[in-house]
Coordinates of C-alpha atoms and ligand atoms in Angstrom, one line a residue:
X7 CA 28.0 -48.3 27.7
X8 CA 28.9 -46.2 30.8
X9 CA 26.2 -44.6 33.0
X10 CA 24.9 -41.3 31.4
X11 CA 25.9 -42.2 27.9
X12 CA 24.1 -40.1 25.3
X13 CA 22.1 -42.1 22.8
X14 CA 20.8 -39.9 20.0
X15 CA 20.1 -39.2 16.4
X16 CA 21.1 -36.2 14.2
X17 CA 19.2 -34.4 11.5
X18 CA 19.7 -31.2 9.5
X19 CA 17.3 -28.4 8.6
X20 CA 17.4 -28.4 4.8
X21 CA 17.3 -32.1 4.6
X22 CA 14.0 -32.5 6.5
X23 CA 12.1 -29.3 7.2
X24 CA 10.5 -28.4 3.8
X25 CA 8.1 -25.4 4.3
X26 CA 10.2 -23.3 1.9
X27 CA 7.4 -20.8 1.7
X28 CA 7.9 -19.7 5.3
X29 CA 11.7 -19.1 5.0
X30 CA 14.1 -17.2 2.8
X31 CA 15.8 -19.0 0.0
X32 CA 19.2 -20.6 0.4
X33 CA 22.0 -21.8 -1.9
X34 CA 20.6 -25.3 -1.9
X35 CA 17.3 -24.0 -3.4
X36 CA 19.2 -22.3 -6.2
X37 CA 21.4 -25.4 -6.7
X38 CA 18.5 -27.8 -6.8
X39 CA 16.8 -25.5 -9.4
X40 CA 19.9 -25.8 -11.7
X41 CA 19.3 -28.7 -14.2
X42 CA 21.6 -31.6 -13.6
X43 CA 22.7 -30.7 -10.0
X44 CA 20.4 -32.9 -8.0
X45 CA 19.3 -36.4 -9.0
X46 CA 16.0 -36.4 -10.8
X47 CA 15.6 -32.7 -10.4
X48 CA 14.4 -32.9 -6.8
X49 CA 14.5 -30.1 -4.3
X50 CA 13.9 -29.5 -0.6
X51 CA 10.7 -27.5 -0.9
X52 CA 8.8 -30.2 1.1
X53 CA 11.4 -32.7 2.0
X54 CA 10.0 -34.6 5.1
X55 CA 7.6 -31.8 5.9
X56 CA 9.1 -31.8 9.3
X57 CA 8.2 -28.2 9.8
X58 CA 4.5 -29.2 10.0
X59 CA 5.1 -32.7 11.4
X60 CA 7.5 -31.8 14.2
X61 CA 5.2 -33.2 16.9
X62 CA 5.0 -36.6 15.1
X63 CA 8.8 -36.6 14.7
X64 CA 9.4 -35.8 18.3
X65 CA 7.0 -38.6 19.2
X66 CA 9.2 -40.9 17.1
X67 CA 12.3 -39.7 19.0
X68 CA 10.5 -40.4 22.3
X69 CA 9.4 -43.8 21.3
X70 CA 13.0 -44.6 20.2
X71 CA 14.1 -43.7 23.7
X72 CA 16.9 -41.3 22.8
X73 CA 18.2 -38.9 25.4
X74 CA 19.9 -36.6 22.9
X75 CA 19.0 -35.0 19.6
X76 CA 21.0 -32.8 17.2
X77 CA 19.2 -30.7 14.7
X78 CA 20.3 -27.6 12.8
X79 CA 18.7 -24.1 12.5
X80 CA 18.1 -22.8 9.1
X81 CA 19.8 -19.5 8.8
X82 CA 17.4 -18.2 6.1
X83 CA 14.4 -19.3 8.2
X84 CA 15.6 -17.0 11.0
X85 CA 17.2 -14.2 8.8
X86 CA 15.2 -14.3 5.5
X87 CA 16.9 -11.0 4.3
X88 CA 20.0 -9.2 5.6
X89 CA 18.2 -7.0 8.2
X90 CA 15.1 -9.0 8.9
X91 CA 14.6 -11.3 11.8
X92 CA 11.8 -13.8 11.6
X93 CA 10.2 -14.3 14.9
X94 CA 8.0 -17.0 13.4
X95 CA 11.1 -18.8 12.3
X96 CA 12.6 -18.5 15.8
X97 CA 9.3 -19.7 17.3
X98 CA 9.5 -22.9 15.3
X99 CA 12.9 -23.8 16.9
X100 CA 11.6 -22.7 20.3
X101 CA 8.7 -25.1 20.0
X102 CA 11.1 -27.9 19.1
X103 CA 13.2 -27.3 22.1
X104 CA 10.1 -27.3 24.3
X105 CA 8.9 -30.5 22.7
X106 CA 12.3 -32.2 23.3
X107 CA 12.7 -31.1 26.9
X108 CA 9.2 -32.3 27.7
X109 CA 10.3 -35.8 26.7
X110 CA 13.6 -35.6 28.5
X111 CA 15.6 -35.3 25.3
X112 CA 18.7 -33.0 25.5
X113 CA 19.1 -30.8 22.5
X114 CA 22.3 -30.1 20.6
X115 CA 21.7 -27.1 18.4
X116 CA 23.8 -26.9 15.2
X117 CA 24.0 -23.4 13.7
X118 CA 25.1 -24.3 10.3
X119 CA 24.5 -27.3 8.1
X120 CA 25.4 -25.8 4.7
X121 CA 22.1 -23.9 3.9
X122 CA 23.6 -20.5 3.2
X123 CA 21.0 -17.7 2.8
X124 CA 20.8 -16.6 -0.8
X125 CA 21.2 -13.0 0.2
X126 CA 24.4 -14.0 2.1
X127 CA 25.7 -15.8 -1.0
X128 CA 25.1 -12.7 -3.1
X129 CA 27.3 -10.8 -0.6
X130 CA 30.1 -13.4 -1.2
X131 CA 28.9 -16.2 1.1
X132 CA 31.7 -18.0 3.0
X133 CA 34.2 -16.6 0.6
X134 CA 33.7 -13.1 2.0
X135 CA 35.0 -11.8 5.4
X136 CA 31.6 -10.0 5.6
X137 CA 30.1 -13.4 6.6
X138 CA 31.6 -13.2 10.1
X139 CA 29.4 -10.3 11.2
X140 CA 26.3 -11.8 9.6
X141 CA 26.9 -15.1 11.2
X142 CA 27.4 -13.4 14.6
X143 CA 24.1 -11.6 14.2
X144 CA 22.3 -14.8 13.3
X145 CA 23.8 -16.5 16.3
X146 CA 22.8 -13.7 18.6
X147 CA 19.1 -14.1 17.5
X148 CA 19.1 -17.9 18.0
X149 CA 20.9 -17.7 21.3
X150 CA 18.7 -14.9 22.6
X151 CA 15.6 -17.1 21.9
X152 CA 16.9 -20.6 22.8
X153 CA 19.7 -19.8 25.3
X154 CA 17.4 -20.1 28.3
X155 CA 16.9 -23.8 27.6
X156 CA 19.9 -24.9 25.5
X157 CA 23.4 -25.3 26.7
X158 CA 24.9 -27.4 23.9
X159 CA 25.8 -25.7 20.7
X160 CA 27.6 -26.7 17.5
X161 CA 28.7 -23.8 15.2
X162 CA 29.1 -25.8 12.1
X163 CA 28.8 -29.3 10.7
X164 CA 31.8 -30.6 8.7
X165 CA 33.6 -27.4 7.5
X166 CA 35.7 -29.5 5.0
X167 CA 32.6 -30.7 3.1
X168 CA 31.2 -27.2 2.9
X169 CA 34.5 -25.8 1.4
X170 CA 35.5 -28.9 -0.5
X171 CA 32.2 -29.9 -2.1
X172 CA 30.5 -26.5 -2.3
X173 CA 33.3 -24.0 -3.0
X174 CA 36.3 -25.8 -4.4
X175 CA 34.0 -28.5 -5.9
X176 CA 30.7 -28.4 -7.6
X177 CA 28.8 -31.4 -6.2
X178 CA 27.2 -29.4 -3.4
X179 CA 25.8 -25.9 -3.3
X180 CA 26.8 -23.3 -4.1
X181 CA 28.9 -25.4 -6.5
X182 CA 31.4 -22.7 -7.5
X183 CA 34.6 -24.6 -8.4
X184 CA 36.8 -21.8 -7.1
X185 CA 40.6 -22.2 -7.5
X186 CA 42.3 -24.4 -4.9
X187 CA 44.1 -21.4 -3.4
X188 CA 40.8 -20.0 -2.1
X189 CA 40.6 -23.0 0.4
X190 CA 42.4 -21.3 3.3
X191 CA 40.9 -17.8 2.9
X192 CA 37.4 -19.5 3.0
X193 CA 38.4 -21.6 6.0
X194 CA 39.7 -18.5 7.7
X195 CA 36.3 -16.9 7.3
X196 CA 34.7 -20.1 8.8
X197 CA 37.1 -20.0 11.7
X198 CA 36.5 -16.3 12.4
X199 CA 32.7 -16.9 12.3
X200 CA 33.1 -19.8 14.7
X201 CA 35.2 -17.7 17.0
X202 CA 32.6 -14.8 17.0
X203 CA 29.7 -17.2 17.4
X204 CA 31.3 -19.1 20.3
X205 CA 32.0 -15.8 22.1
X206 CA 28.3 -14.8 21.7
X207 CA 27.2 -18.2 23.0
X208 CA 29.6 -18.2 26.0
X209 CA 28.9 -14.5 26.9
X210 CA 25.1 -15.3 26.9
X211 CA 25.2 -18.8 28.4
X212 CA 28.2 -19.1 30.8
X213 CA 27.7 -22.9 31.3
X214 CA 27.4 -23.6 27.5
X215 CA 29.2 -26.4 25.8
X216 CA 30.4 -25.7 22.3
X217 CA 31.5 -28.0 19.5
X218 CA 32.2 -28.4 15.8
X219 CA 31.6 -31.6 13.8
X220 CA 34.6 -33.0 12.0
X221 CA 34.7 -35.7 9.4
X222 CA 37.3 -37.3 7.1
X223 CA 39.0 -40.6 6.4
X224 CA 39.9 -42.6 9.5
X225 CA 42.8 -44.9 8.9
X226 CA 43.0 -48.2 10.7
X227 CA 46.1 -50.4 11.1
X228 CA 46.0 -53.6 9.1
X229 CA 47.7 -55.3 12.1
X230 CA 46.2 -53.8 15.2
X231 CA 49.0 -55.3 17.3
X232 CA 51.9 -53.8 15.3
X233 CA 53.0 -50.5 16.8
X234 CA 54.5 -49.3 13.4
X235 CA 51.2 -50.0 11.7
X236 CA 49.3 -48.1 14.4
X237 CA 51.7 -45.2 14.1
X238 CA 51.1 -45.0 10.4
X239 CA 47.4 -45.1 10.9
X240 CA 47.6 -42.3 13.5
X241 CA 49.8 -40.1 11.3
X242 CA 47.6 -40.6 8.2
X243 CA 44.5 -39.8 10.2
X244 CA 45.6 -36.9 12.4
X245 CA 48.6 -35.5 10.4
X246 CA 48.6 -33.0 7.5
X247 CA 50.4 -34.9 4.8
X248 CA 48.5 -33.8 1.6
X249 CA 46.6 -30.8 0.3
X250 CA 43.3 -32.7 0.5
X251 CA 40.6 -31.1 2.6
X252 CA 39.6 -34.5 3.8
X253 CA 42.3 -34.1 6.4
X254 CA 41.6 -33.8 10.1
X255 CA 44.9 -32.0 11.0
X256 CA 44.1 -29.0 8.8
X257 CA 40.8 -28.4 10.6
X258 CA 41.2 -29.6 14.1
X259 CA 44.3 -27.6 14.9
X260 CA 43.0 -24.1 14.3
X261 CA 39.6 -24.9 15.9
X262 CA 41.5 -26.1 19.0
X263 CA 44.4 -23.7 19.1
X264 CA 43.4 -20.6 17.1
X265 CA 46.4 -21.2 14.8
X266 CA 47.2 -23.1 11.6
X267 CA 48.7 -26.5 12.0
X268 CA 52.5 -26.1 11.7
X269 CA 52.5 -28.2 8.5
X270 CA 49.8 -26.2 6.7
X271 CA 52.1 -24.0 4.7
X272 CA 53.9 -27.0 3.2
X273 CA 50.8 -28.2 1.5
X274 CA 48.7 -25.0 1.1
X275 CA 51.2 -22.2 0.6
X276 CA 50.4 -18.7 1.9
X277 CA 48.6 -18.7 5.2
X278 CA 45.9 -16.1 5.8
X279 CA 46.1 -14.4 9.2
X280 CA 44.0 -15.9 11.9
X281 CA 42.7 -14.0 14.9
X282 CA 40.8 -16.3 17.2
X283 CA 40.9 -15.0 20.8
X284 CA 38.1 -17.4 21.9
X285 CA 39.6 -20.7 20.6
X286 CA 39.6 -22.2 24.1
X287 CA 35.8 -22.3 23.9
X288 CA 35.8 -25.7 22.0
X289 CA 34.5 -27.9 24.9
X290 CA 34.0 -31.2 23.1
X291 CA 34.7 -32.7 19.7
X292 CA 32.0 -34.1 17.5
X293 CA 33.3 -36.8 15.2
X294 CA 31.2 -37.9 12.3
X295 CA 32.2 -41.5 11.4
X296 CA 31.9 -42.4 7.8
X297 CA 34.9 -43.4 5.8
X298 CA 37.7 -45.7 6.7
X299 CA 40.7 -47.4 5.1
X300 CA 43.5 -49.7 6.2
X301 CA 47.2 -48.9 6.2
X302 CA 50.3 -51.2 6.6
X303 CA 53.5 -50.6 8.5
X304 CA 55.1 -48.8 5.6
X305 CA 52.2 -46.3 5.3
X306 CA 50.8 -48.0 2.2
X307 CA 47.0 -48.3 1.7
X308 CA 45.9 -51.9 2.0
X309 CA 43.4 -52.8 -0.7
X310 CA 40.1 -54.2 0.5
X311 CA 39.2 -57.7 -0.4
X312 CA 37.2 -58.1 -3.6
X313 CA 33.5 -57.9 -2.7
X314 CA 34.1 -56.0 0.5
X315 CA 30.7 -54.7 1.9
X316 CA 29.8 -51.2 0.6
X317 CA 26.9 -48.8 1.2
X318 CA 24.5 -47.6 -1.5
X319 CA 27.0 -44.8 -2.1
X320 CA 29.6 -47.5 -2.7
X321 CA 31.5 -46.4 0.4
X322 CA 33.4 -49.4 2.0
X323 CA 32.1 -50.3 5.4
X324 CA 34.9 -50.3 7.9
X325 CA 33.5 -50.6 11.5
X326 CA 37.0 -50.5 12.9
X327 CA 36.8 -46.7 12.5
X328 CA 34.6 -46.6 15.6
X329 CA 37.5 -48.1 17.5
X330 CA 40.5 -46.2 16.1
X331 CA 38.8 -42.8 15.4
X332 CA 37.9 -42.0 19.1
X333 CA 41.3 -43.4 20.2
X334 CA 43.3 -41.1 17.9
X335 CA 41.0 -38.1 18.7
X336 CA 41.4 -38.6 22.4
X337 CA 45.2 -38.6 22.1
X338 CA 45.2 -35.5 19.8
X339 CA 42.6 -33.4 21.6
X340 CA 42.1 -34.6 25.1
X341 CA 38.5 -33.5 24.8
X342 CA 35.4 -35.5 25.3
X343 CA 34.1 -36.9 22.0
X344 CA 30.6 -37.2 20.8
X345 CA 30.1 -39.5 17.8
X346 CA 27.9 -37.0 15.9
X347 CA 27.0 -39.0 12.8
X348 CA 27.3 -42.6 11.7
X349 CA 24.9 -44.2 9.3
X350 CA 24.3 -46.2 6.2
X351 CA 22.7 -45.4 2.9
X352 CA 21.1 -48.7 1.9
X353 CA 18.5 -50.0 -0.5
X354 CA 15.6 -50.5 1.8
X355 CA 11.9 -50.4 0.9
X356 CA 8.6 -51.5 2.4
X357 CA 8.1 -55.2 1.6
X358 CA 4.8 -56.8 0.9
X359 CA 3.9 -57.4 4.6
X360 CA 4.3 -53.6 5.2
X361 CA 7.5 -53.9 7.3
X362 CA 11.0 -52.6 6.3
X363 CA 13.5 -55.3 7.1
X364 CA 16.7 -53.2 6.7
X365 CA 18.9 -55.9 8.1
X366 CA 22.1 -54.4 6.7
X367 CA 21.6 -51.3 8.8
X368 CA 20.9 -53.5 11.9
X369 CA 24.2 -55.2 11.3
X370 CA 25.9 -51.9 10.6
X371 CA 24.8 -50.6 13.9
X372 CA 25.9 -53.6 15.8
X373 CA 29.3 -53.7 14.2
X374 CA 30.0 -50.0 14.8
X375 CA 28.6 -49.9 18.3
X376 CA 30.6 -53.0 19.3
X377 CA 33.8 -51.3 18.1
X378 CA 32.9 -48.1 19.9
X379 CA 32.3 -50.1 23.1
X380 CA 35.8 -51.6 22.8
X381 CA 37.3 -48.1 22.2
X382 CA 35.6 -46.8 25.4
X383 CA 36.8 -49.8 27.3
X384 CA 40.3 -49.0 26.1
X385 CA 40.0 -45.4 27.4
X386 CA 38.5 -43.3 24.7
X387 CA 36.3 -40.6 26.4
X388 CA 33.2 -41.0 24.2
X389 CA 30.2 -39.3 25.8
X390 CA 27.6 -40.4 23.2
X391 CA 26.6 -41.7 19.9
X392 CA 24.2 -40.0 17.4
X393 CA 23.0 -42.1 14.5
X394 CA 22.6 -40.5 11.1
X395 CA 19.6 -40.2 10.8
X396 CA 16.1 -40.3 12.1
X397 CA 14.2 -40.0 8.8
X398 CA 14.9 -40.8 5.1
X399 CA 15.6 -37.3 3.9
X400 CA 16.8 -35.0 1.1
X401 CA 20.2 -36.5 0.6
X402 CA 21.9 -33.5 -1.0
X403 CA 22.9 -34.2 -4.6
X404 CA 21.2 -37.6 -4.5
X405 CA 17.8 -36.1 -3.9
X406 CA 15.5 -38.7 -2.4
X407 CA 17.3 -41.7 -4.0
X408 CA 19.4 -42.6 -1.0
X409 CA 17.8 -43.6 2.3
X410 CA 19.7 -43.1 5.5
X411 CA 16.8 -43.2 8.0
X412 CA 15.9 -45.4 10.9
X413 CA 12.3 -44.4 9.8
X414 CA 11.1 -44.8 6.3
X415 CA 9.4 -41.9 4.7
X416 CA 7.0 -42.2 1.8
X417 CA 7.7 -38.9 0.1
X418 CA 4.3 -38.8 -1.6
X419 CA 2.2 -39.3 1.5
X420 CA 4.7 -38.3 4.2
X421 CA 3.8 -41.5 6.0
X422 CA 6.5 -42.5 8.5
X423 CA 7.2 -46.2 9.1
X424 CA 9.9 -47.3 11.6
X425 CA 12.3 -49.8 10.0
X426 CA 13.8 -52.9 11.7
X427 CA 16.9 -50.8 12.6
X428 CA 14.7 -48.3 14.5
X429 CA 13.5 -51.2 16.8
X430 CA 17.0 -52.6 17.0
X431 CA 18.5 -49.3 18.0
X432 CA 15.7 -48.9 20.5
X433 CA 16.9 -52.1 22.2
X434 CA 20.5 -50.9 22.3
X435 CA 19.3 -47.7 24.0
X436 CA 16.9 -49.4 26.4
X437 CA 19.6 -51.9 27.6
X438 CA 22.5 -49.4 27.2
X439 CA 24.3 -52.4 25.7
X440 CA 24.3 -54.8 22.8
X441 CA 20.9 -56.5 22.7
X442 CA 22.1 -59.4 20.7
X443 CA 24.8 -60.3 23.2
X444 CA 22.7 -59.8 26.3
X445 CA 20.1 -62.2 24.8
X446 CA 22.6 -65.0 24.5
Ligands
BG6_517 C1 27.3 -36.2 6.4 C2 26.4 -34.9 6.4 O1 28.6 -35.8 5.9 O2 26.9 -37.2 5.6 C3 24.9 -35.2 6.2 O3 26.6 -34.2 7.6 C4 24.8 -36.2 5.1 O4 24.2 -34.0 6.0 C5 25.5 -37.5 5.4 O5 23.4 -36.5 4.8 C6 25.4 -38.5 4.3 O6 26.4 -38.4 3.3 P1 26.5 -37.5 2.0 O7 27.6 -38.0 1.2 O8 25.2 -37.5 1.3 O9 26.8 -36.1 2.4

């Protein structure tokens, strides 16, 4: 990779922190307490106990050799009730920043990874315009505390998952199943909150860099040499051709330009007014790489071969997304791109000799990073790669059943054991290149 490339990992507050007793409740606490919502009835009360084990976890980051780390701030840990600011909660994040900087690890602070304070939910949550002022207030507190040491900020992770899975759907908290026509009003609230937060950040930290993490299906051409096929993949990835929320065009356009994508009305009907005077503040794009499909020159989906590799979620593994995703995003946004998440849920466990030989994750890393290298060589402006994720964690509706970590966590003892993939990623980072190839 090029000089100065950022090698990192990403985590999120609710999925690792635990220590519920020292924060306010959030929608995921209530959701997990509802029978049938989270596998085996698990919750995030303890999770990876990262709140108490932060030093051990920062040592794992140091040993891995990363120079970047994204984590999220729990809104109810900082604002446990509408008018209360928890200095203890802020101190926790301040300590993390100090710990990271001491090890030469550059923080990227994410302000929202889906853990809506319960009090905010009772005021309407993201479905109420009142959320904008509350999110601005929360941002002000975090920025006032961390802004002397943090320049890189993300306002939200994957707005489409929050709306699609948590509001329109019921697989994520708050799980409301609201009618489809609420999608754009909720998105407008998210956009206005982003706009207000980005102004707060920029006013306080003039040299700040602001981002949002986007995700969705990335389409790859079946024939990478056929211009028609490539064009179909580009249009399906970046266009706005359906009313699905897993649609980059719907989200990217307003975050970049402060206006709805011109095709939005065709698929979504009435457009709520947008007022985003600070939309030029989006400095770089965070792209979370998960799902991919192939398309032919007629725009038809190409079925995968029988037995195509899949993750423990049954998601097909399509490493080509790490080539085409950054390429299409560069063309559409002309902004630097950080790969903000990319990872594998797999069936790994500690074998009899005490090691965790997660060879499928090792191979997953190699295949995706190899494609990413090719994309960069072909001109994509990719500034870094963050693997999802450091620790096996609370995997939302799957509870603790699905493991995404480079480090295995025994959820009874909280013992951390680095897996084979941790050591392999460490080599990639140390050599700034593919360790397998450079050994040949
Ligand atoms: C990302 C989220 O979409 O996917 C993570 O940002 C999450 O929080 C990861 O853990 C894994 O996938 P899923 O399907 O469990 O959300």
